[in-house]
Amino acid sequence: MGLKIHELSNKNGMKVTVTNLGCAIMKLEIPVKGGAKDVVLGFETAEEYRGKHPFFGVAVGRFANRIGGGEFELGGKTYNLEKNDGGVNHLHGGSNGFDKKIWDVESSSDEKIVFALQSPDGDSGYPGDLTVRVTYTLTAENILRIDYEAVTETETICNLTNHSYFNLCGHDAKDVYGHEMQIFSDKITEVDEELIPTGGFVDITGTPFDFNTVKTISADLEAAGNVNNTGGYDHNYVLRGEGKAASVYSPGTGIRFTVSTNSPGMQFYTGNFIDGTVSGKGVTYQKHSGFCLETQLFPDSINKPSFPSCVVKKGVPQKFYTEFAFEW
């Protein structure tokens, strides 16, 4: 199965380029005055996504975010996963997760593409045969919609997200500091020093994590980064329910996008670990050169019974969606 690249487009001039390697969103072009702005970090060729990079634009699985100690119990059996996060925890499905797989293209058109992946029992240490579909749809209303579906014959766990790094000033802009952010959330999941949830929640009202009132990403970036030594934001926001999760605006380009989802959580991450060692599309990416809004189930939810369940059962498909609605 070879690498493929496909372009979605609409009548308004918006374009989204994707590849079947990791379902990566390679380009997301907004037709502003003076020419199109590509607002996602990434690479020019599909082949480059095989190399080491900080999950640029990819579909992450089987389990997005972290699993504490790389271990969980399901159906009375303990499963041990790769500890690819500091040698202690499991992160984003491991070093051979869904982001490194070549997906089947089930169908494609100018507006829509459906990727499918068969993940066998034991894949990266996870139990159960899992069939996953990720569908990208670009609408005439300038909405990029992502639909996730996971089906299994044997009980397993799954937590899918998209890991696009956005910069509404253009992927080649220096940083995201001036972006005006609003996140519709009143609390985050409390984490320990290794960013594993404790099972508790933190009321963020009036703290550096509070984005209920619009503010720039840079306003409290340093203060937030000092809380868990993250160097910026890298936290799971507890959403209020299905619907609007966040809104971001770039005064420099006039581009705005709104995130809506039925996922219970969203990781706001400011590219703290991008370190100038990865180059793509003609630029070298630096710390804080992009931000992620990863809609998801809560991190380590399999080990936290009070969190929304990540367990997928036979005959009960797991379905989530995310919409990125753009204006310019």
mmCIF file of C-alpha atoms in Angstrom:
data_model
loop_
_atom_site.group_PDB
_atom_site.id
_atom_site.type_symbol
_atom_site.label_atom_id
_atom_site.label_comp_id
_atom_site.label_asym_id
_atom_site.label_seq_id
_atom_site.Cartn_x
_atom_site.Cartn_y
_atom_site.Cartn_z
ATOM 1 C CA MET A 1 0.000 0.000 0.000
ATOM 2 C CA GLY A 2 1.581 3.232 -1.156
ATOM 3 C CA LEU A 3 1.523 6.761 0.137
ATOM 4 C CA LYS A 4 -1.259 8.951 -1.201
ATOM 5 C CA ILE A 5 -2.010 12.661 -1.082
ATOM 6 C CA HIS A 6 -5.499 14.072 -1.550
ATOM 7 C CA GLU A 7 -6.781 17.649 -1.698
ATOM 8 C CA LEU A 8 -10.170 18.769 -0.417
ATOM 9 C CA SER A 9 -11.465 22.105 -1.680
ATOM 10 C CA ASN A 10 -14.597 24.242 -1.653
ATOM 11 C CA LYS A 11 -16.059 27.008 -3.810
ATOM 12 C CA ASN A 12 -14.634 29.689 -1.494
ATOM 13 C CA GLY A 13 -11.018 28.796 -2.237
ATOM 14 C CA MET A 14 -10.302 26.949 1.015
ATOM 15 C CA LYS A 15 -8.081 23.866 0.560
ATOM 16 C CA VAL A 16 -7.036 21.005 2.839
ATOM 17 C CA THR A 17 -4.265 18.601 1.798
ATOM 18 C CA VAL A 18 -4.131 15.221 3.542
ATOM 19 C CA THR A 19 -2.133 11.998 3.258
ATOM 20 C CA ASN A 20 -2.976 8.414 4.146
ATOM 21 C CA LEU A 21 0.191 8.201 6.263
ATOM 22 C CA GLY A 22 -1.235 8.829 9.713
ATOM 23 C CA CYS A 23 -4.217 10.677 8.166
ATOM 24 C CA ALA A 24 -1.975 13.743 8.425
ATOM 25 C CA ILE A 25 -3.351 17.164 7.545
ATOM 26 C CA MET A 26 -0.407 18.488 5.542
ATOM 27 C CA LYS A 27 -1.781 21.883 4.559
ATOM 28 C CA LEU A 28 -4.832 23.947 5.464
ATOM 29 C CA GLU A 29 -4.989 26.951 3.149
ATOM 30 C CA ILE A 30 -7.164 29.998 3.794
ATOM 31 C CA PRO A 31 -7.588 32.423 0.828
ATOM 32 C CA VAL A 32 -6.925 35.742 2.558
ATOM 33 C CA LYS A 33 -6.008 38.968 0.764
ATOM 34 C CA GLY A 34 -2.549 38.799 -0.702
ATOM 35 C CA GLY A 35 -2.638 35.049 -1.229
ATOM 36 C CA ALA A 36 -3.464 31.808 0.584
ATOM 37 C CA LYS A 37 -2.211 31.273 4.140
ATOM 38 C CA ASP A 38 -1.271 27.724 5.093
ATOM 39 C CA VAL A 39 -2.183 27.685 8.803
ATOM 40 C CA VAL A 40 -0.861 24.272 9.931
ATOM 41 C CA LEU A 41 2.698 23.180 10.669
ATOM 42 C CA GLY A 42 3.914 20.168 8.738
ATOM 43 C CA PHE A 43 5.790 18.869 5.728
ATOM 44 C CA GLU A 44 5.730 19.284 1.958
ATOM 45 C CA THR A 45 5.822 15.557 1.164
ATOM 46 C CA ALA A 46 4.007 12.529 2.593
ATOM 47 C CA GLU A 47 7.294 10.661 2.946
ATOM 48 C CA GLU A 48 8.546 13.178 5.522
ATOM 49 C CA TYR A 49 5.814 12.110 7.943
ATOM 50 C CA ARG A 50 7.659 8.784 8.355
ATOM 51 C CA GLY A 51 10.446 10.587 10.215
ATOM 52 C CA LYS A 52 10.623 11.859 13.757
ATOM 53 C CA HIS A 53 8.349 14.822 14.395
ATOM 54 C CA PRO A 54 5.996 16.078 17.133
ATOM 55 C CA PHE A 55 2.842 14.466 15.645
ATOM 56 C CA PHE A 56 2.293 17.205 13.021
ATOM 57 C CA GLY A 57 -1.325 17.006 11.813
ATOM 58 C CA VAL A 58 -1.788 13.283 12.393
ATOM 59 C CA ALA A 59 -4.581 11.093 13.732
ATOM 60 C CA VAL A 60 -3.379 9.837 17.119
ATOM 61 C CA GLY A 61 -4.312 6.416 18.551
ATOM 62 C CA ARG A 62 -5.047 3.875 19.809
ATOM 63 C CA PHE A 63 -4.969 6.124 22.817
ATOM 64 C CA ALA A 64 -4.307 9.843 22.514
ATOM 65 C CA ASN A 65 -2.434 11.532 25.342
ATOM 66 C CA ARG A 66 -0.953 9.677 28.303
ATOM 67 C CA ILE A 67 -1.568 6.409 30.140
ATOM 68 C CA GLY A 68 0.097 6.458 33.553
ATOM 69 C CA GLY A 69 2.841 3.892 34.003
ATOM 70 C CA GLY A 70 2.055 2.475 30.551
ATOM 71 C CA GLU A 71 -0.326 0.038 32.211
ATOM 72 C CA PHE A 72 -4.045 -0.600 32.497
ATOM 73 C CA GLU A 73 -6.463 -3.329 33.467
ATOM 74 C CA LEU A 74 -9.395 -4.481 31.365
ATOM 75 C CA GLY A 75 -11.620 -7.506 31.913
ATOM 76 C CA GLY A 76 -9.478 -8.671 34.809
ATOM 77 C CA LYS A 77 -6.279 -8.704 32.762
ATOM 78 C CA THR A 78 -3.364 -6.273 33.002
ATOM 79 C CA TYR A 79 -1.884 -4.852 29.816
ATOM 80 C CA ASN A 80 1.575 -3.310 29.583
ATOM 81 C CA LEU A 81 2.289 -0.737 26.889
ATOM 82 C CA GLU A 82 5.434 0.915 25.608
ATOM 83 C CA LYS A 83 6.715 3.587 27.999
ATOM 84 C CA ASN A 84 7.646 6.084 25.300
ATOM 85 C CA ASP A 85 7.099 9.173 27.456
ATOM 86 C CA GLY A 86 10.207 9.649 29.573
ATOM 87 C CA GLY A 87 10.518 5.903 30.028
ATOM 88 C CA VAL A 88 7.686 6.078 32.529
ATOM 89 C CA ASN A 89 4.346 6.603 30.764
ATOM 90 C CA HIS A 90 2.662 5.692 27.478
ATOM 91 C CA LEU A 91 2.015 8.546 25.037
ATOM 92 C CA HIS A 92 -0.148 8.797 21.883
ATOM 93 C CA GLY A 93 -0.311 5.048 21.172
ATOM 94 C CA GLY A 94 3.445 4.454 21.291
ATOM 95 C CA SER A 95 6.225 4.730 18.727
ATOM 96 C CA ASN A 96 4.245 2.665 16.197
ATOM 97 C CA GLY A 97 0.844 4.202 16.815
ATOM 98 C CA PHE A 98 -1.843 5.118 14.317
ATOM 99 C CA ASP A 99 0.176 8.176 13.255
ATOM 100 C CA LYS A 100 2.804 5.840 11.721
ATOM 101 C CA LYS A 101 0.331 3.587 9.877
ATOM 102 C CA ILE A 102 -0.611 3.772 6.215
ATOM 103 C CA TRP A 103 -4.402 3.935 6.166
ATOM 104 C CA ASP A 104 -6.751 2.629 3.474
ATOM 105 C CA VAL A 105 -8.677 5.211 1.476
ATOM 106 C CA GLU A 106 -12.253 3.888 1.427
ATOM 107 C CA SER A 107 -13.673 6.754 -0.613
ATOM 108 C CA SER A 108 -12.724 10.254 -1.720
ATOM 109 C CA SER A 109 -14.144 13.312 -3.475
ATOM 110 C CA ASP A 110 -13.438 17.037 -3.620
ATOM 111 C CA GLU A 111 -15.315 17.525 -0.349
ATOM 112 C CA LYS A 112 -14.707 14.330 1.609
ATOM 113 C CA ILE A 113 -12.237 11.513 2.243
ATOM 114 C CA VAL A 114 -12.709 8.406 4.392
ATOM 115 C CA PHE A 115 -9.642 6.702 5.856
ATOM 116 C CA ALA A 116 -9.857 3.238 7.442
ATOM 117 C CA LEU A 117 -7.441 1.194 9.524
ATOM 118 C CA GLN A 118 -7.498 -2.348 10.897
ATOM 119 C CA SER A 119 -5.652 -2.557 14.206
ATOM 120 C CA PRO A 120 -5.229 -6.220 15.196
ATOM 121 C CA ASP A 121 -5.306 -7.710 18.679
ATOM 122 C CA GLY A 122 -1.935 -7.022 20.303
ATOM 123 C CA ASP A 123 -1.134 -3.997 18.130
ATOM 124 C CA SER A 124 1.280 -1.903 20.244
ATOM 125 C CA GLY A 125 0.200 -3.997 23.236
ATOM 126 C CA TYR A 126 -3.505 -3.175 23.063
ATOM 127 C CA PRO A 127 -6.146 -5.912 23.219
ATOM 128 C CA GLY A 128 -8.899 -6.535 20.687
ATOM 129 C CA ASP A 129 -9.251 -6.226 16.925
ATOM 130 C CA LEU A 130 -10.243 -2.629 16.244
ATOM 131 C CA THR A 131 -11.556 -1.079 13.029
ATOM 132 C CA VAL A 132 -11.145 2.686 12.893
ATOM 133 C CA ARG A 133 -12.434 5.254 10.416
ATOM 134 C CA VAL A 134 -11.423 8.895 10.217
ATOM 135 C CA THR A 135 -13.434 11.069 7.825
ATOM 136 C CA TYR A 136 -12.444 14.576 6.740
ATOM 137 C CA THR A 137 -15.190 16.730 5.230
ATOM 138 C CA LEU A 138 -14.731 20.278 3.943
ATOM 139 C CA THR A 139 -18.070 22.061 3.656
ATOM 140 C CA ALA A 140 -19.248 25.025 1.599
ATOM 141 C CA GLU A 141 -19.538 26.885 4.935
ATOM 142 C CA ASN A 142 -15.745 26.621 5.451
ATOM 143 C CA ILE A 143 -16.004 23.941 8.125
ATOM 144 C CA LEU A 144 -13.420 21.178 8.292
ATOM 145 C CA ARG A 145 -15.220 18.348 10.065
ATOM 146 C CA ILE A 146 -13.455 15.273 11.428
ATOM 147 C CA ASP A 147 -15.523 12.189 12.262
ATOM 148 C CA TYR A 148 -13.991 9.360 14.283
ATOM 149 C CA GLU A 149 -15.503 5.887 14.507
ATOM 150 C CA ALA A 150 -14.069 2.845 16.284
ATOM 151 C CA VAL A 151 -15.660 -0.627 16.162
ATOM 152 C CA THR A 152 -14.472 -3.799 17.869
ATOM 153 C CA GLU A 153 -15.386 -7.463 18.214
ATOM 154 C CA THR A 154 -13.545 -7.695 21.544
ATOM 155 C CA GLU A 155 -13.632 -5.182 24.391
ATOM 156 C CA THR A 156 -10.767 -2.695 24.166
ATOM 157 C CA ILE A 157 -9.918 0.968 24.734
ATOM 158 C CA CYS A 158 -9.684 3.828 22.259
ATOM 159 C CA ASN A 159 -9.150 7.574 22.352
ATOM 160 C CA LEU A 160 -8.678 9.310 18.995
ATOM 161 C CA THR A 161 -7.756 12.885 18.205
ATOM 162 C CA ASN A 162 -6.144 15.045 15.540
ATOM 163 C CA HIS A 163 -2.810 16.621 16.438
ATOM 164 C CA SER A 164 -2.669 19.589 14.063
ATOM 165 C CA TYR A 165 -0.513 22.529 15.105
ATOM 166 C CA PHE A 166 -2.172 25.781 14.072
ATOM 167 C CA ASN A 167 -0.698 29.211 13.449
ATOM 168 C CA LEU A 168 -3.249 31.572 11.936
ATOM 169 C CA CYS A 169 -0.450 33.959 10.939
ATOM 170 C CA GLY A 170 0.834 31.190 8.658
ATOM 171 C CA HIS A 171 2.777 28.020 9.362
ATOM 172 C CA ASP A 172 6.017 29.952 8.764
ATOM 173 C CA ALA A 173 5.292 32.629 11.369
ATOM 174 C CA LYS A 174 7.625 32.809 14.351
ATOM 175 C CA ASP A 175 5.170 32.170 17.198
ATOM 176 C CA VAL A 176 1.508 32.156 18.268
ATOM 177 C CA TYR A 177 1.769 34.716 21.061
ATOM 178 C CA GLY A 178 -0.587 37.306 19.571
ATOM 179 C CA HIS A 179 -3.461 34.902 18.894
ATOM 180 C CA GLU A 180 -6.612 35.815 20.808
ATOM 181 C CA MET A 181 -7.976 32.706 22.498
ATOM 182 C CA GLN A 182 -11.235 31.786 24.181
ATOM 183 C CA ILE A 183 -11.864 28.338 25.716
ATOM 184 C CA PHE A 184 -15.320 27.475 27.009
ATOM 185 C CA SER A 185 -14.368 25.577 30.143
ATOM 186 C CA ASP A 186 -14.368 26.127 33.891
ATOM 187 C CA LYS A 187 -11.921 23.423 34.963
ATOM 188 C CA ILE A 188 -8.998 21.281 33.911
ATOM 189 C CA THR A 189 -8.035 17.784 34.975
ATOM 190 C CA GLU A 190 -5.486 18.024 37.779
ATOM 191 C CA VAL A 191 -2.148 16.401 36.912
ATOM 192 C CA ASP A 192 0.976 15.338 38.761
ATOM 193 C CA GLU A 193 4.554 16.295 37.856
ATOM 194 C CA GLU A 194 4.518 13.771 34.981
ATOM 195 C CA LEU A 195 1.271 15.245 33.566
ATOM 196 C CA ILE A 196 -0.764 12.184 34.600
ATOM 197 C CA PRO A 197 -4.226 13.046 35.956
ATOM 198 C CA THR A 198 -4.738 12.557 39.675
ATOM 199 C CA GLY A 199 -8.457 11.962 39.146
ATOM 200 C CA GLY A 200 -9.318 15.382 40.520
ATOM 201 C CA PHE A 201 -10.216 18.676 38.874
ATOM 202 C CA VAL A 202 -8.981 22.247 39.211
ATOM 203 C CA ASP A 203 -11.329 25.247 39.095
ATOM 204 C CA ILE A 204 -9.523 27.600 36.732
ATOM 205 C CA THR A 205 -11.582 30.739 37.373
ATOM 206 C CA GLY A 206 -9.211 33.695 37.621
ATOM 207 C CA THR A 207 -6.102 31.548 37.083
ATOM 208 C CA PRO A 208 -3.634 31.589 34.154
ATOM 209 C CA PHE A 209 -5.647 28.710 32.660
ATOM 210 C CA ASP A 210 -8.883 30.710 32.463
ATOM 211 C CA PHE A 211 -9.750 31.626 28.859
ATOM 212 C CA ASN A 212 -13.455 32.313 29.367
ATOM 213 C CA THR A 213 -12.667 35.961 28.694
ATOM 214 C CA VAL A 214 -10.708 36.442 25.476
ATOM 215 C CA LYS A 215 -6.975 36.967 25.986
ATOM 216 C CA THR A 216 -3.797 36.436 23.998
ATOM 217 C CA ILE A 217 -2.006 33.109 24.263
ATOM 218 C CA SER A 218 1.054 34.951 25.578
ATOM 219 C CA ALA A 219 -0.780 36.780 28.384
ATOM 220 C CA ASP A 220 -0.334 34.046 31.007
ATOM 221 C CA LEU A 221 1.803 31.577 29.050
ATOM 222 C CA GLU A 222 4.813 31.777 31.348
ATOM 223 C CA ALA A 223 2.720 31.538 34.521
ATOM 224 C CA ALA A 224 0.852 28.500 33.206
ATOM 225 C CA GLY A 225 4.091 26.828 32.190
ATOM 226 C CA ASN A 226 5.538 27.261 35.652
ATOM 227 C CA VAL A 227 2.704 25.318 37.292
ATOM 228 C CA ASN A 228 3.803 21.902 36.003
ATOM 229 C CA ASN A 229 7.124 22.849 34.429
ATOM 230 C CA THR A 230 5.629 22.455 30.947
ATOM 231 C CA GLY A 231 7.008 25.659 29.421
ATOM 232 C CA GLY A 232 3.514 26.687 28.373
ATOM 233 C CA TYR A 233 0.061 25.177 28.137
ATOM 234 C CA ASP A 234 -0.260 21.384 27.978
ATOM 235 C CA HIS A 235 -3.509 20.749 29.823
ATOM 236 C CA ASN A 236 -6.809 18.946 29.349
ATOM 237 C CA TYR A 237 -9.777 21.291 29.548
ATOM 238 C CA VAL A 238 -13.065 19.806 30.754
ATOM 239 C CA LEU A 239 -15.723 20.930 28.287
ATOM 240 C CA ARG A 240 -19.242 21.894 29.329
ATOM 241 C CA GLY A 241 -20.981 19.577 26.904
ATOM 242 C CA GLU A 242 -21.450 19.078 23.185
ATOM 243 C CA GLY A 243 -20.975 22.228 21.141
ATOM 244 C CA LYS A 244 -18.511 25.092 21.101
ATOM 245 C CA ALA A 245 -15.163 24.348 22.772
ATOM 246 C CA ALA A 246 -12.876 27.193 21.686
ATOM 247 C CA SER A 247 -12.459 30.197 19.418
ATOM 248 C CA VAL A 248 -9.179 31.640 18.140
ATOM 249 C CA TYR A 249 -8.494 34.839 16.190
ATOM 250 C CA SER A 250 -5.377 36.273 14.564
ATOM 251 C CA PRO A 251 -5.456 40.089 14.353
ATOM 252 C CA GLY A 252 -2.591 39.902 11.877
ATOM 253 C CA THR A 253 -4.458 37.958 9.195
ATOM 254 C CA GLY A 254 -8.093 38.356 10.226
ATOM 255 C CA ILE A 255 -8.496 34.580 10.317
ATOM 256 C CA ARG A 256 -10.719 33.107 13.016
ATOM 257 C CA PHE A 257 -11.714 29.543 13.707
ATOM 258 C CA THR A 258 -14.148 28.002 16.153
ATOM 259 C CA VAL A 259 -13.842 24.467 17.497
ATOM 260 C CA SER A 260 -16.963 22.418 18.230
ATOM 261 C CA THR A 261 -17.091 18.811 19.409
ATOM 262 C CA ASN A 262 -18.976 16.114 21.312
ATOM 263 C CA SER A 263 -15.781 15.006 23.065
ATOM 264 C CA PRO A 264 -15.693 15.678 26.829
ATOM 265 C CA GLY A 265 -12.183 17.142 26.850
ATOM 266 C CA MET A 266 -9.700 19.189 24.826
ATOM 267 C CA GLN A 267 -5.935 19.380 25.261
ATOM 268 C CA PHE A 268 -4.620 22.896 24.736
ATOM 269 C CA TYR A 269 -0.934 22.564 23.884
ATOM 270 C CA THR A 270 1.372 25.388 22.842
ATOM 271 C CA GLY A 271 4.174 23.436 21.166
ATOM 272 C CA ASN A 272 6.433 23.661 24.204
ATOM 273 C CA PHE A 273 8.636 20.773 23.120
ATOM 274 C CA ILE A 274 9.271 21.907 19.546
ATOM 275 C CA ASP A 275 12.983 22.607 19.755
ATOM 276 C CA GLY A 276 14.251 23.812 16.396
ATOM 277 C CA THR A 277 15.340 20.378 15.221
ATOM 278 C CA VAL A 278 12.453 19.807 12.787
ATOM 279 C CA SER A 279 12.037 21.660 9.492
ATOM 280 C CA GLY A 280 9.153 21.505 7.067
ATOM 281 C CA LYS A 281 7.710 23.452 4.152
ATOM 282 C CA GLY A 282 10.815 25.641 4.015
ATOM 283 C CA VAL A 283 11.051 26.691 7.674
ATOM 284 C CA THR A 284 12.551 25.389 10.918
ATOM 285 C CA TYR A 285 9.893 25.106 13.613
ATOM 286 C CA GLN A 286 10.629 26.565 17.033
ATOM 287 C CA LYS A 287 9.075 26.462 20.492
ATOM 288 C CA HIS A 288 5.572 27.979 20.499
ATOM 289 C CA SER A 289 5.420 28.185 16.692
ATOM 290 C CA GLY A 290 2.069 26.390 16.723
ATOM 291 C CA PHE A 291 -0.717 25.384 19.104
ATOM 292 C CA CYS A 292 -2.947 22.318 19.280
ATOM 293 C CA LEU A 293 -6.575 21.979 20.327
ATOM 294 C CA GLU A 294 -6.892 18.204 20.635
ATOM 295 C CA THR A 295 -10.486 17.162 21.328
ATOM 296 C CA GLN A 296 -10.389 13.927 23.273
ATOM 297 C CA LEU A 297 -11.425 11.682 26.117
ATOM 298 C CA PHE A 298 -9.532 12.547 29.285
ATOM 299 C CA PRO A 299 -5.904 11.390 29.611
ATOM 300 C CA ASP A 300 -5.398 8.129 31.551
ATOM 301 C CA SER A 301 -9.163 7.665 31.638
ATOM 302 C CA ILE A 302 -8.848 3.863 31.645
ATOM 303 C CA ASN A 303 -7.200 4.167 35.071
ATOM 304 C CA LYS A 304 -9.644 6.746 36.423
ATOM 305 C CA PRO A 305 -13.143 5.225 36.911
ATOM 306 C CA SER A 306 -14.681 8.671 37.536
ATOM 307 C CA PHE A 307 -13.651 9.897 34.057
ATOM 308 C CA PRO A 308 -15.776 9.369 30.906
ATOM 309 C CA SER A 309 -15.204 5.819 29.690
ATOM 310 C CA CYS A 310 -12.772 5.053 26.883
ATOM 311 C CA VAL A 311 -13.846 1.392 26.694
ATOM 312 C CA VAL A 312 -15.203 0.212 23.333
ATOM 313 C CA LYS A 313 -17.528 -2.800 23.466
ATOM 314 C CA LYS A 314 -18.717 -5.171 20.774
ATOM 315 C CA GLY A 315 -21.768 -3.832 18.955
ATOM 316 C CA VAL A 316 -21.386 -0.313 20.378
ATOM 317 C CA PRO A 317 -19.307 1.879 18.042
ATOM 318 C CA GLN A 318 -17.394 4.741 19.597
ATOM 319 C CA LYS A 319 -18.201 7.935 17.680
ATOM 320 C CA PHE A 320 -16.850 11.451 18.131
ATOM 321 C CA TYR A 321 -16.598 14.496 15.882
ATOM 322 C CA THR A 322 -14.727 17.785 15.759
ATOM 323 C CA GLU A 323 -15.526 20.816 13.602
ATOM 324 C CA PHE A 324 -13.115 23.628 12.782
ATOM 325 C CA ALA A 325 -15.214 26.493 11.397
ATOM 326 C CA PHE A 326 -13.113 29.161 9.635
ATOM 327 C CA GLU A 327 -13.848 32.813 8.885
ATOM 328 C CA TRP A 328 -11.654 35.407 7.212
#
